[in-house]
Amino acid sequence: PNSWPTIQVNNLELYRSFKKEVMREWESADEAARRPSRLEGQGWWEFNEDKHKKKKPQHIAINESLHEKQKKKADECVQKCDTDTSTPSDLVWQVADDDPLSSVNAKLVETTEDRDLREEIWKDAQRTHPGLHFFTEKTCQVLERILFIYAKLNPGVRYVQGMNEILAPISFVLDCRKDEQSEADTFFCFCNLMAEIRDMYIKGLDSSNDGLEVMADIRDMYIKGLDSSNDGLRGRIDALMLLVKKHDPVLFQHLEMLNINPQFYALRWLTTLLSREFELPDTVRIWDSLLADPSRFDFLLYVACAMLRAQREFLLANDFAECLKMLQTYPTSDVAMLLSYAFQMHDLDQKQKKNKIPLFASKLKLEVSTFLSRMM
């Protein structure tokens, strides 16, 4: 097997080829400078549309140039009709050379889609942990590149809001802004992580015909559909509520009585791996346990169950509105305590699973012996 330095070198070369193939430098320095920047005190929500529209995008300028060129040729053709005997088909062919539906213009449309995608990613990159100094302009540029390349290489998933929250802890731990090697390592770690959890996000995995569309007001959780399989999002949410019912039936019944749909809060918990519910250092600590799970993120359900049980008194004492507000903006908590709760429930379930095997075997042995005695 290759050594880790060899793997890093190979990954770096591959990442460079991705950047060369995917990242098209169609923006001028002036256009890039006019994008919203947190360093100037401008949040993503304060994006100045008037300032952005002062200079027309390049693809619009090219289209207008083509239109003027076509109009000029058409005028020349009309003037030529008065003195020339050219057939109408000849004149039409001359104008059709610059048809806006030609393959050349198709590339402009693709460029426009890429521009919109990069703009969407850039806005989300700007609002990633705005209170941490680590996520500076340079870091946001790295996040944008990684997310854009991933979206282009994975057209079935592309990019939707919230992936920046998954990328943030990885970029923080690996210090993606340090050098190009760190950026490449961050990219491949992100790809490997998404390969593990993207089953929850792909609409095509929904076993229904059309998929269950998620409401527009929770689109920032980047859910395209709810998969009803065990590995899908709906199946994971159902598994979470089964854990709550098993370990705290009173709390489960209270949530059912209040008619609090777990999708209202568990969607974000599960899809972002709790990265939006805790401070970044606490998120890194939680991920350390999640990534060590041999079952691949089954332990995430126990952590989510522990989060509900940690707020048991508050949930039992309040109504629908207060409970939902708290669950959607989870309060600051002791992460070590939550993990301890989660480990206790996990160990208890594992012991119960092991004890079921000898009980079943002894019962089967008794039935076999009874059968044989009767036969004799």
CSV table of N, CA and C in Angstrom, one decimal, residues 116-196:
chain,number,residue,atom,x,y,z
A,116,ASP,N,-23.9,31.8,-11.5
A,116,ASP,CA,-25.0,31.8,-10.4
A,116,ASP,C,-24.7,30.8,-9.3
A,117,LEU,N,-24.1,29.6,-9.7
A,117,LEU,CA,-23.8,28.7,-8.7
A,117,LEU,C,-22.7,29.2,-7.8
A,118,ARG,N,-21.7,29.8,-8.4
A,118,ARG,CA,-20.5,30.3,-7.6
A,118,ARG,C,-21.0,31.4,-6.7
A,119,GLU,N,-21.9,32.2,-7.2
A,119,GLU,CA,-22.5,33.3,-6.4
A,119,GLU,C,-23.2,32.8,-5.2
A,120,GLU,N,-24.0,31.8,-5.4
A,120,GLU,CA,-24.8,31.1,-4.3
A,120,GLU,C,-23.8,30.6,-3.2
A,121,ILE,N,-22.8,29.9,-3.7
A,121,ILE,CA,-21.8,29.3,-2.8
A,121,ILE,C,-21.1,30.4,-2.0
A,122,TRP,N,-20.7,31.4,-2.7
A,122,TRP,CA,-20.0,32.5,-2.1
A,122,TRP,C,-20.8,33.2,-1.0
A,123,LYS,N,-22.0,33.4,-1.2
A,123,LYS,CA,-22.9,33.9,-0.1
A,123,LYS,C,-22.9,33.0,1.1
A,124,ASP,N,-23.0,31.7,0.9
A,124,ASP,CA,-23.1,30.8,2.0
A,124,ASP,C,-21.7,30.7,2.7
A,125,ALA,N,-20.6,30.8,1.9
A,125,ALA,CA,-19.3,30.8,2.5
A,125,ALA,C,-19.1,32.0,3.4
A,126,GLN,N,-19.6,33.1,3.0
A,126,GLN,CA,-19.5,34.3,3.8
A,126,GLN,C,-20.2,34.3,5.2
A,127,ARG,N,-21.2,33.5,5.3
A,127,ARG,CA,-22.0,33.4,6.5
A,127,ARG,C,-21.6,32.2,7.4
A,128,THR,N,-20.5,31.5,7.0
A,128,THR,CA,-20.0,30.4,7.8
A,128,THR,C,-19.2,30.8,9.0
A,129,HIS,N,-19.8,30.6,10.2
A,129,HIS,CA,-19.1,30.9,11.4
A,129,HIS,C,-18.6,32.4,11.4
A,130,PRO,N,-19.4,33.4,11.2
A,130,PRO,CA,-18.9,34.7,11.1
A,130,PRO,C,-18.2,35.3,12.4
A,131,GLY,N,-18.5,34.6,13.5
A,131,GLY,CA,-17.8,35.1,14.7
A,131,GLY,C,-16.4,34.6,15.0
A,132,LEU,N,-15.9,33.7,14.1
A,132,LEU,CA,-14.6,33.1,14.3
A,132,LEU,C,-13.6,33.8,13.3
A,133,HIS,N,-12.5,34.2,13.8
A,133,HIS,CA,-11.5,34.9,13.0
A,133,HIS,C,-10.9,33.9,12.0
A,134,PHE,N,-10.9,32.6,12.2
A,134,PHE,CA,-10.3,31.7,11.3
A,134,PHE,C,-11.0,31.8,9.9
A,135,PHE,N,-12.3,32.1,9.8
A,135,PHE,CA,-13.0,32.1,8.6
A,135,PHE,C,-12.9,33.5,8.0
A,136,THR,N,-11.7,33.9,7.5
A,136,THR,CA,-11.5,35.1,6.9
A,136,THR,C,-11.8,35.1,5.4
A,137,GLU,N,-11.5,36.2,4.7
A,137,GLU,CA,-11.8,36.2,3.2
A,137,GLU,C,-11.1,35.1,2.5
A,138,LYS,N,-9.8,34.8,2.9
A,138,LYS,CA,-9.0,33.8,2.3
A,138,LYS,C,-9.7,32.4,2.5
A,139,THR,N,-10.1,32.2,3.7
A,139,THR,CA,-10.7,30.9,4.0
A,139,THR,C,-12.0,30.7,3.3
A,140,CYS,N,-12.8,31.8,3.1
A,140,CYS,CA,-14.1,31.7,2.4
A,140,CYS,C,-13.8,31.4,0.9
A,141,GLN,N,-12.7,31.9,0.4
A,141,GLN,CA,-12.4,31.6,-1.0
A,141,GLN,C,-12.0,30.1,-1.2
A,142,VAL,N,-11.4,29.6,-0.2
A,142,VAL,CA,-11.1,28.1,-0.3
A,142,VAL,C,-12.3,27.3,-0.2
A,143,LEU,N,-13.2,27.7,0.7
A,143,LEU,CA,-14.5,27.0,0.8
A,143,LEU,C,-15.3,27.1,-0.5
A,144,GLU,N,-15.3,28.2,-1.1
A,144,GLU,CA,-16.0,28.4,-2.4
A,144,GLU,C,-15.4,27.4,-3.4
A,145,ARG,N,-14.1,27.4,-3.6
A,145,ARG,CA,-13.5,26.5,-4.6
A,145,ARG,C,-13.8,25.1,-4.3
A,146,ILE,N,-13.7,24.6,-3.1
A,146,ILE,CA,-14.0,23.2,-2.8
A,146,ILE,C,-15.4,22.8,-3.1
A,147,LEU,N,-16.3,23.7,-2.6
A,147,LEU,CA,-17.8,23.4,-2.8
A,147,LEU,C,-18.1,23.5,-4.3
A,148,PHE,N,-17.6,24.4,-5.0
A,148,PHE,CA,-17.9,24.5,-6.5
A,148,PHE,C,-17.3,23.3,-7.2
A,149,ILE,N,-16.1,22.9,-7.0
A,149,ILE,CA,-15.5,21.7,-7.6
A,149,ILE,C,-16.4,20.5,-7.3
A,150,TYR,N,-16.7,20.3,-6.1
A,150,TYR,CA,-17.5,19.2,-5.7
A,150,TYR,C,-18.9,19.2,-6.4
A,151,ALA,N,-19.5,20.3,-6.5
A,151,ALA,CA,-20.8,20.4,-7.2
A,151,ALA,C,-20.7,20.1,-8.7
A,152,LYS,N,-19.6,20.5,-9.3
A,152,LYS,CA,-19.4,20.2,-10.8
A,152,LYS,C,-19.1,18.7,-11.0
A,153,LEU,N,-18.3,18.1,-10.1
A,153,LEU,CA,-18.0,16.7,-10.2
A,153,LEU,C,-19.1,15.8,-9.8
A,154,ASN,N,-20.1,16.3,-9.1
A,154,ASN,CA,-21.2,15.5,-8.6
A,154,ASN,C,-22.5,16.1,-9.0
A,155,PRO,N,-22.9,16.1,-10.3
A,155,PRO,CA,-24.1,16.8,-10.8
A,155,PRO,C,-25.3,16.2,-10.2
A,156,GLY,N,-25.3,14.9,-9.7
A,156,GLY,CA,-26.5,14.4,-9.1
A,156,GLY,C,-26.8,15.0,-7.7
A,157,VAL,N,-25.8,15.5,-7.1
A,157,VAL,CA,-26.0,16.1,-5.8
A,157,VAL,C,-25.8,17.6,-5.9
A,158,ARG,N,-24.9,18.1,-6.7
A,158,ARG,CA,-24.6,19.5,-6.9
A,158,ARG,C,-24.3,20.2,-5.5
A,159,TYR,N,-24.7,21.4,-5.4
A,159,TYR,CA,-24.6,22.2,-4.1
A,159,TYR,C,-25.9,22.7,-3.7
A,160,VAL,N,-26.2,22.5,-2.5
A,160,VAL,CA,-27.4,23.2,-1.9
A,160,VAL,C,-27.0,23.7,-0.5
A,161,GLN,N,-27.7,24.7,0.0
A,161,GLN,CA,-27.3,25.4,1.2
A,161,GLN,C,-27.2,24.4,2.4
A,162,GLY,N,-26.1,24.6,3.1
A,162,GLY,CA,-25.9,23.8,4.3
A,162,GLY,C,-24.6,23.0,4.1
A,163,MET,N,-24.2,22.7,2.9
A,163,MET,CA,-23.0,21.9,2.7
A,163,MET,C,-21.8,22.7,3.3
A,164,ASN,N,-21.8,24.0,3.3
A,164,ASN,CA,-20.8,24.7,3.9
A,164,ASN,C,-20.6,24.5,5.4
A,165,GLU,N,-21.7,24.1,6.0
A,165,GLU,CA,-21.6,23.7,7.5
A,165,GLU,C,-20.9,22.4,7.7
A,166,ILE,N,-21.0,21.5,6.7
A,166,ILE,CA,-20.3,20.2,6.8
A,166,ILE,C,-18.8,20.4,6.5
A,167,LEU,N,-18.5,21.3,5.6
A,167,LEU,CA,-17.1,21.6,5.2
A,167,LEU,C,-16.4,22.3,6.3
A,168,ALA,N,-17.1,23.2,7.0
A,168,ALA,CA,-16.4,24.1,8.0
A,168,ALA,C,-15.5,23.4,9.0
A,169,PRO,N,-16.0,22.3,9.7
A,169,PRO,CA,-15.2,21.7,10.7
A,169,PRO,C,-13.9,21.0,10.1
A,170,ILE,N,-14.1,20.5,8.9
A,170,ILE,CA,-13.0,19.8,8.2
A,170,ILE,C,-11.9,20.9,7.9
A,171,SER,N,-12.4,22.0,7.3
A,171,SER,CA,-11.4,23.0,6.9
A,171,SER,C,-10.7,23.6,8.2
A,172,PHE,N,-11.4,23.7,9.3
A,172,PHE,CA,-10.9,24.2,10.5
A,172,PHE,C,-9.8,23.3,11.1
A,173,VAL,N,-10.1,22.0,11.1
A,173,VAL,CA,-9.1,21.0,11.7
A,173,VAL,C,-7.9,20.9,10.8
A,174,LEU,N,-8.0,20.9,9.5
A,174,LEU,CA,-6.9,20.7,8.5
A,174,LEU,C,-6.3,22.0,8.1
A,175,ASP,N,-6.8,23.1,8.6
A,175,ASP,CA,-6.3,24.5,8.3
A,175,ASP,C,-6.1,24.6,6.8
A,176,CYS,N,-7.3,24.6,6.1
A,176,CYS,CA,-7.3,24.6,4.6
A,176,CYS,C,-6.6,25.8,4.0
A,177,ARG,N,-6.5,26.9,4.7
A,177,ARG,CA,-5.9,28.1,4.1
A,177,ARG,C,-4.4,28.1,4.2
A,178,LYS,N,-3.8,27.1,4.8
A,178,LYS,CA,-2.3,27.2,5.0
A,178,LYS,C,-1.6,27.1,3.7
A,179,ASP,N,-1.9,26.1,2.9
A,179,ASP,CA,-1.2,25.9,1.6
A,179,ASP,C,-2.1,25.0,0.7
A,180,GLU,N,-1.7,24.8,-0.5
A,180,GLU,CA,-2.5,24.1,-1.5
A,180,GLU,C,-2.7,22.6,-1.1
A,181,GLN,N,-1.6,22.0,-0.4
A,181,GLN,CA,-1.8,20.7,0.0
A,181,GLN,C,-2.9,20.5,1.1
A,182,SER,N,-3.0,21.5,2.0
A,182,SER,CA,-4.0,21.4,3.0
A,182,SER,C,-5.4,21.6,2.4
A,183,GLU,N,-5.5,22.4,1.3
A,183,GLU,CA,-6.7,22.6,0.6
A,183,GLU,C,-7.1,21.3,-0.1
A,184,ALA,N,-6.2,20.6,-0.7
A,184,ALA,CA,-6.5,19.3,-1.4
A,184,ALA,C,-6.9,18.3,-0.3
A,185,ASP,N,-6.2,18.2,0.8
A,185,ASP,CA,-6.6,17.3,1.8
A,185,ASP,C,-8.0,17.5,2.3
A,186,THR,N,-8.4,18.8,2.5
A,186,THR,CA,-9.7,19.2,2.9
A,186,THR,C,-10.7,18.8,1.9
A,187,PHE,N,-10.4,19.0,0.6
A,187,PHE,CA,-11.4,18.6,-0.4
A,187,PHE,C,-11.7,17.1,-0.4
A,188,PHE,N,-10.6,16.3,-0.3
A,188,PHE,CA,-10.9,14.8,-0.4
A,188,PHE,C,-11.5,14.3,0.9
A,189,CYS,N,-11.2,14.9,2.0
A,189,CYS,CA,-11.9,14.5,3.3
A,189,CYS,C,-13.4,14.8,3.2
A,190,PHE,N,-13.7,16.0,2.6
A,190,PHE,CA,-15.1,16.4,2.4
A,190,PHE,C,-15.8,15.4,1.5
A,191,CYS,N,-15.2,15.1,0.4
A,191,CYS,CA,-15.8,14.1,-0.6
A,191,CYS,C,-16.0,12.8,0.1
A,192,ASN,N,-15.1,12.3,0.9
A,192,ASN,CA,-15.3,11.0,1.6
A,192,ASN,C,-16.4,11.1,2.6
A,193,LEU,N,-16.5,12.2,3.3
A,193,LEU,CA,-17.6,12.3,4.3
A,193,LEU,C,-19.0,12.4,3.6
A,194,MET,N,-19.0,13.2,2.5
A,194,MET,CA,-20.3,13.3,1.7
A,194,MET,C,-20.7,11.9,1.1
A,195,ALA,N,-19.7,11.1,0.8
A,195,ALA,CA,-20.0,9.8,0.2
A,195,ALA,C,-20.7,8.9,1.3
A,196,GLU,N,-20.5,9.2,2.6
A,196,GLU,CA,-21.1,8.5,3.6
A,196,GLU,C,-22.5,8.9,4.0
